[in-house]
Amino acid sequence: MIFLQMRVSVKMSSMELIKKLRDSTGSGIVDCKKALSENNNDIESAVRWLREKGILKAQKKQDRETNEGVVSFYNNSSHTEFTVCKIKCETDFVSRGEAFQEFANAVVEIAFDNAIDSVESLMQAQYGESTVETARVELVGRVGENIQVSAVHYAKHEGEFVSVYSHG
């Protein structure tokens, strides 16, 4: 009887580890379980393993066409500066997803805050503790689709009023 209780306790801790890893990375249950088993239930090693796997996934998906996505806008409170970013993915399902929308909003705000006007500069910009490129690769691993930041434009118009309208 004691052996069964210990076994259930071990199963619960494995499930808790999977949940913790899934919450921190956004990866699927099967990927989290495999990452933990490959790394002796070490969360930090499992996160690194999942990131490396995400990079490989992103490289495999890089040549896929991205015909859907969003155009994100951000302007200042005085309406004299704005940034627009075009972020593409493979399907409208992903483009409407919360993770993709959060990424798009964060990226356009980063471009605005740093007055970035080129995709290359934007991809190297700070995104949390990493870069926009690293965040993009991690998102590709989570959603399973190619995602590309294809355009960014920052503009400042002193003495003019800039307004943004988004239909749909």
PDB file of C-alpha atoms in Angstrom:
ATOM      1  CA  MET A   1       0.000   0.000   0.000  1.00  0.00           C
ATOM      2  CA  ILE A   2       2.795   2.446   0.806  1.00  0.00           C
ATOM      3  CA  PHE A   3       4.465   1.650  -2.527  1.00  0.00           C
ATOM      4  CA  LEU A   4       1.309   2.645  -4.421  1.00  0.00           C
ATOM      5  CA  GLN A   5       1.055   5.934  -2.546  1.00  0.00           C
ATOM      6  CA  MET A   6       4.665   6.762  -3.345  1.00  0.00           C
ATOM      7  CA  ARG A   7       4.108   5.901  -6.983  1.00  0.00           C
ATOM      8  CA  VAL A   8       1.069   8.180  -7.201  1.00  0.00           C
ATOM      9  CA  SER A   9       3.083  10.937  -5.535  1.00  0.00           C
ATOM     10  CA  VAL A  10       5.846  10.541  -8.135  1.00  0.00           C
ATOM     11  CA  LYS A  11       3.267  10.713 -10.944  1.00  0.00           C
ATOM     12  CA  MET A  12       1.833  13.893  -9.473  1.00  0.00           C
ATOM     13  CA  SER A  13       5.246  15.526  -9.288  1.00  0.00           C
ATOM     14  CA  SER A  14       5.912  14.557 -12.931  1.00  0.00           C
ATOM     15  CA  MET A  15       2.597  16.099 -13.928  1.00  0.00           C
ATOM     16  CA  GLU A  16       3.418  19.205 -11.902  1.00  0.00           C
ATOM     17  CA  LEU A  17       6.792  19.454 -13.658  1.00  0.00           C
ATOM     18  CA  ILE A  18       5.104  19.104 -17.051  1.00  0.00           C
ATOM     19  CA  LYS A  19       2.575  21.786 -16.107  1.00  0.00           C
ATOM     20  CA  LYS A  20       5.297  24.123 -14.860  1.00  0.00           C
ATOM     21  CA  LEU A  21       7.370  23.634 -18.028  1.00  0.00           C
ATOM     22  CA  ARG A  22       4.318  24.062 -20.227  1.00  0.00           C
ATOM     23  CA  ASP A  23       3.302  27.262 -18.439  1.00  0.00           C
ATOM     24  CA  SER A  24       6.774  28.760 -18.807  1.00  0.00           C
ATOM     25  CA  THR A  25       7.385  27.786 -22.443  1.00  0.00           C
ATOM     26  CA  GLY A  26       3.963  27.403 -24.030  1.00  0.00           C
ATOM     27  CA  SER A  27       5.067  24.070 -25.531  1.00  0.00           C
ATOM     28  CA  GLY A  28       2.764  21.089 -25.917  1.00  0.00           C
ATOM     29  CA  ILE A  29       2.335  18.417 -23.272  1.00  0.00           C
ATOM     30  CA  VAL A  30       4.097  15.718 -25.303  1.00  0.00           C
ATOM     31  CA  ASP A  31       7.068  18.012 -26.016  1.00  0.00           C
ATOM     32  CA  CYS A  32       7.305  18.971 -22.324  1.00  0.00           C
ATOM     33  CA  LYS A  33       7.158  15.346 -21.222  1.00  0.00           C
ATOM     34  CA  LYS A  34       9.860  14.374 -23.719  1.00  0.00           C
ATOM     35  CA  ALA A  35      12.043  17.364 -22.745  1.00  0.00           C
ATOM     36  CA  LEU A  36      11.819  16.438 -19.067  1.00  0.00           C
ATOM     37  CA  SER A  37      12.587  12.764 -19.705  1.00  0.00           C
ATOM     38  CA  GLU A  38      15.566  13.689 -21.926  1.00  0.00           C
ATOM     39  CA  ASN A  39      16.901  16.007 -19.198  1.00  0.00           C
ATOM     40  CA  ASN A  40      16.291  13.960 -16.024  1.00  0.00           C
ATOM     41  CA  ASN A  41      13.356  16.165 -14.921  1.00  0.00           C
ATOM     42  CA  ASP A  42      15.577  19.270 -14.781  1.00  0.00           C
ATOM     43  CA  ILE A  43      13.380  22.244 -15.710  1.00  0.00           C
ATOM     44  CA  GLU A  44      16.215  24.558 -16.824  1.00  0.00           C
ATOM     45  CA  SER A  45      17.773  21.912 -19.063  1.00  0.00           C
ATOM     46  CA  ALA A  46      14.340  21.056 -20.457  1.00  0.00           C
ATOM     47  CA  VAL A  47      13.734  24.725 -21.331  1.00  0.00           C
ATOM     48  CA  ARG A  48      17.076  24.864 -23.199  1.00  0.00           C
ATOM     49  CA  TRP A  49      16.222  21.592 -24.958  1.00  0.00           C
ATOM     50  CA  LEU A  50      12.843  22.968 -26.040  1.00  0.00           C
ATOM     51  CA  ARG A  51      14.454  26.205 -27.282  1.00  0.00           C
ATOM     52  CA  GLU A  52      16.943  24.239 -29.379  1.00  0.00           C
ATOM     53  CA  LYS A  53      14.103  22.114 -30.729  1.00  0.00           C
ATOM     54  CA  GLY A  54      12.171  25.304 -31.493  1.00  0.00           C
ATOM     55  CA  ILE A  55      15.119  26.690 -33.449  1.00  0.00           C
ATOM     56  CA  LEU A  56      15.222  23.495 -35.515  1.00  0.00           C
ATOM     57  CA  LYS A  57      11.468  23.690 -36.089  1.00  0.00           C
ATOM     58  CA  ALA A  58      11.781  27.324 -37.142  1.00  0.00           C
ATOM     59  CA  GLN A  59      14.571  26.486 -39.603  1.00  0.00           C
ATOM     60  CA  LYS A  60      12.450  23.717 -41.156  1.00  0.00           C
ATOM     61  CA  LYS A  61       9.475  26.059 -41.548  1.00  0.00           C
ATOM     62  CA  GLN A  62      11.456  29.048 -42.838  1.00  0.00           C
ATOM     63  CA  ASP A  63      10.720  28.351 -46.517  1.00  0.00           C
ATOM     64  CA  ARG A  64       6.966  27.996 -46.059  1.00  0.00           C
ATOM     65  CA  GLU A  65       4.843  30.765 -47.541  1.00  0.00           C
ATOM     66  CA  THR A  66       3.417  33.337 -45.156  1.00  0.00           C
ATOM     67  CA  ASN A  67       0.268  34.751 -46.749  1.00  0.00           C
ATOM     68  CA  GLU A  68      -1.667  35.724 -43.621  1.00  0.00           C
ATOM     69  CA  GLY A  69      -0.826  37.933 -40.672  1.00  0.00           C
ATOM     70  CA  VAL A  70      -1.391  41.388 -39.239  1.00  0.00           C
ATOM     71  CA  VAL A  71      -0.371  44.959 -39.754  1.00  0.00           C
ATOM     72  CA  SER A  72       0.156  46.484 -36.312  1.00  0.00           C
ATOM     73  CA  PHE A  73       0.158  50.200 -35.589  1.00  0.00           C
ATOM     74  CA  TYR A  74       1.405  52.177 -32.614  1.00  0.00           C
ATOM     75  CA  ASN A  75       1.338  55.947 -32.193  1.00  0.00           C
ATOM     76  CA  ASN A  76       2.161  58.378 -29.406  1.00  0.00           C
ATOM     77  CA  SER A  77      -0.397  60.291 -27.354  1.00  0.00           C
ATOM     78  CA  SER A  78       0.240  63.563 -29.193  1.00  0.00           C
ATOM     79  CA  HIS A  79      -0.329  61.809 -32.542  1.00  0.00           C
ATOM     80  CA  THR A  80       2.906  63.079 -34.103  1.00  0.00           C
ATOM     81  CA  GLU A  81       4.823  59.792 -34.281  1.00  0.00           C
ATOM     82  CA  PHE A  82       3.821  56.296 -35.346  1.00  0.00           C
ATOM     83  CA  THR A  83       5.176  52.885 -36.203  1.00  0.00           C
ATOM     84  CA  VAL A  84       3.649  50.250 -38.436  1.00  0.00           C
ATOM     85  CA  CYS A  85       4.818  46.604 -38.604  1.00  0.00           C
ATOM     86  CA  LYS A  86       3.777  43.849 -40.971  1.00  0.00           C
ATOM     87  CA  ILE A  87       4.017  40.430 -39.304  1.00  0.00           C
ATOM     88  CA  LYS A  88       3.124  37.411 -41.401  1.00  0.00           C
ATOM     89  CA  CYS A  89       2.207  33.780 -40.699  1.00  0.00           C
ATOM     90  CA  GLU A  90       0.822  30.844 -42.662  1.00  0.00           C
ATOM     91  CA  THR A  91      -2.844  30.773 -41.605  1.00  0.00           C
ATOM     92  CA  ASP A  92      -5.501  33.183 -40.404  1.00  0.00           C
ATOM     93  CA  PHE A  93      -6.109  30.830 -37.465  1.00  0.00           C
ATOM     94  CA  VAL A  94      -2.653  31.620 -36.059  1.00  0.00           C
ATOM     95  CA  SER A  95      -2.888  35.329 -36.950  1.00  0.00           C
ATOM     96  CA  ARG A  96      -5.989  35.643 -34.759  1.00  0.00           C
ATOM     97  CA  GLY A  97      -4.434  33.674 -31.885  1.00  0.00           C
ATOM     98  CA  GLU A  98      -3.559  35.331 -28.599  1.00  0.00           C
ATOM     99  CA  ALA A  99       0.157  34.444 -28.704  1.00  0.00           C
ATOM    100  CA  PHE A 100       0.582  35.878 -32.228  1.00  0.00           C
ATOM    101  CA  GLN A 101      -1.383  39.031 -31.381  1.00  0.00           C
ATOM    102  CA  GLU A 102       0.681  39.600 -28.218  1.00  0.00           C
ATOM    103  CA  PHE A 103       3.886  39.153 -30.206  1.00  0.00           C
ATOM    104  CA  ALA A 104       2.721  41.591 -32.913  1.00  0.00           C
ATOM    105  CA  ASN A 105       1.714  44.225 -30.356  1.00  0.00           C
ATOM    106  CA  ALA A 106       4.976  43.894 -28.440  1.00  0.00           C
ATOM    107  CA  VAL A 107       7.079  44.098 -31.602  1.00  0.00           C
ATOM    108  CA  VAL A 108       5.407  47.254 -32.913  1.00  0.00           C
ATOM    109  CA  GLU A 109       5.799  48.893 -29.498  1.00  0.00           C
ATOM    110  CA  ILE A 110       9.500  47.931 -29.390  1.00  0.00           C
ATOM    111  CA  ALA A 111       9.961  49.414 -32.871  1.00  0.00           C
ATOM    112  CA  PHE A 112       8.240  52.620 -31.749  1.00  0.00           C
ATOM    113  CA  ASP A 113      10.128  52.964 -28.459  1.00  0.00           C
ATOM    114  CA  ASN A 114      13.463  52.578 -30.260  1.00  0.00           C
ATOM    115  CA  ALA A 115      12.528  54.504 -33.443  1.00  0.00           C
ATOM    116  CA  ILE A 116      13.437  51.438 -35.525  1.00  0.00           C
ATOM    117  CA  ASP A 117      12.908  51.665 -39.270  1.00  0.00           C
ATOM    118  CA  SER A 118      14.434  48.411 -40.564  1.00  0.00           C
ATOM    119  CA  VAL A 119      13.521  44.771 -40.085  1.00  0.00           C
ATOM    120  CA  GLU A 120      17.169  43.833 -39.474  1.00  0.00           C
ATOM    121  CA  SER A 121      17.492  46.313 -36.589  1.00  0.00           C
ATOM    122  CA  LEU A 122      14.132  45.290 -35.182  1.00  0.00           C
ATOM    123  CA  MET A 123      15.072  41.601 -35.097  1.00  0.00           C
ATOM    124  CA  GLN A 124      18.120  42.430 -32.942  1.00  0.00           C
ATOM    125  CA  ALA A 125      16.175  44.707 -30.565  1.00  0.00           C
ATOM    126  CA  GLN A 126      15.624  43.731 -26.944  1.00  0.00           C
ATOM    127  CA  TYR A 127      12.455  41.679 -26.314  1.00  0.00           C
ATOM    128  CA  GLY A 128      12.205  40.894 -22.612  1.00  0.00           C
ATOM    129  CA  GLU A 129      15.368  39.012 -21.728  1.00  0.00           C
ATOM    130  CA  SER A 130      16.162  38.098 -25.339  1.00  0.00           C
ATOM    131  CA  THR A 131      15.767  39.585 -28.813  1.00  0.00           C
ATOM    132  CA  VAL A 132      12.801  39.923 -31.159  1.00  0.00           C
ATOM    133  CA  GLU A 133      14.364  37.197 -33.351  1.00  0.00           C
ATOM    134  CA  THR A 134      14.635  34.784 -30.407  1.00  0.00           C
ATOM    135  CA  ALA A 135      11.022  35.498 -29.434  1.00  0.00           C
ATOM    136  CA  ARG A 136       9.943  34.909 -33.046  1.00  0.00           C
ATOM    137  CA  VAL A 137      11.736  31.550 -33.169  1.00  0.00           C
ATOM    138  CA  GLU A 138      10.149  30.503 -29.863  1.00  0.00           C
ATOM    139  CA  LEU A 139       6.717  31.496 -31.189  1.00  0.00           C
ATOM    140  CA  VAL A 140       7.287  29.433 -34.346  1.00  0.00           C
ATOM    141  CA  GLY A 141       8.055  26.455 -32.100  1.00  0.00           C
ATOM    142  CA  ARG A 142       4.871  27.013 -30.095  1.00  0.00           C
ATOM    143  CA  VAL A 143       2.391  27.606 -32.918  1.00  0.00           C
ATOM    144  CA  GLY A 144       4.004  25.323 -35.495  1.00  0.00           C
ATOM    145  CA  GLU A 145       3.949  27.832 -38.349  1.00  0.00           C
ATOM    146  CA  ASN A 146       6.449  30.047 -40.103  1.00  0.00           C
ATOM    147  CA  ILE A 147       6.261  33.609 -38.776  1.00  0.00           C
ATOM    148  CA  GLN A 148       8.107  36.516 -40.368  1.00  0.00           C
ATOM    149  CA  VAL A 149       8.422  40.199 -39.593  1.00  0.00           C
ATOM    150  CA  SER A 150       8.367  41.481 -43.156  1.00  0.00           C
ATOM    151  CA  ALA A 151       8.208  45.262 -42.793  1.00  0.00           C
ATOM    152  CA  VAL A 152       8.558  48.055 -40.245  1.00  0.00           C
ATOM    153  CA  HIS A 153       8.242  51.810 -40.645  1.00  0.00           C
ATOM    154  CA  TYR A 154       8.722  54.548 -38.056  1.00  0.00           C
ATOM    155  CA  ALA A 155       7.743  58.131 -38.806  1.00  0.00           C
ATOM    156  CA  LYS A 156       7.756  61.404 -36.901  1.00  0.00           C
ATOM    157  CA  HIS A 157       5.728  64.361 -38.160  1.00  0.00           C
ATOM    158  CA  GLU A 158       6.186  67.490 -36.048  1.00  0.00           C
ATOM    159  CA  GLY A 159       3.252  69.859 -36.316  1.00  0.00           C
ATOM    160  CA  GLU A 160       1.088  67.282 -38.080  1.00  0.00           C
ATOM    161  CA  PHE A 161      -1.597  65.013 -36.676  1.00  0.00           C
ATOM    162  CA  VAL A 162      -1.251  61.290 -37.412  1.00  0.00           C
ATOM    163  CA  SER A 163      -4.269  59.070 -36.892  1.00  0.00           C
ATOM    164  CA  VAL A 164      -4.570  55.304 -37.237  1.00  0.00           C
ATOM    165  CA  TYR A 165      -7.629  53.432 -38.414  1.00  0.00           C
ATOM    166  CA  SER A 166      -7.794  49.670 -38.659  1.00  0.00           C
ATOM    167  CA  HIS A 167     -10.718  48.037 -40.444  1.00  0.00           C
ATOM    168  CA  GLY A 168     -11.633  44.527 -39.386  1.00  0.00           C
TER     169      GLY A 168
END
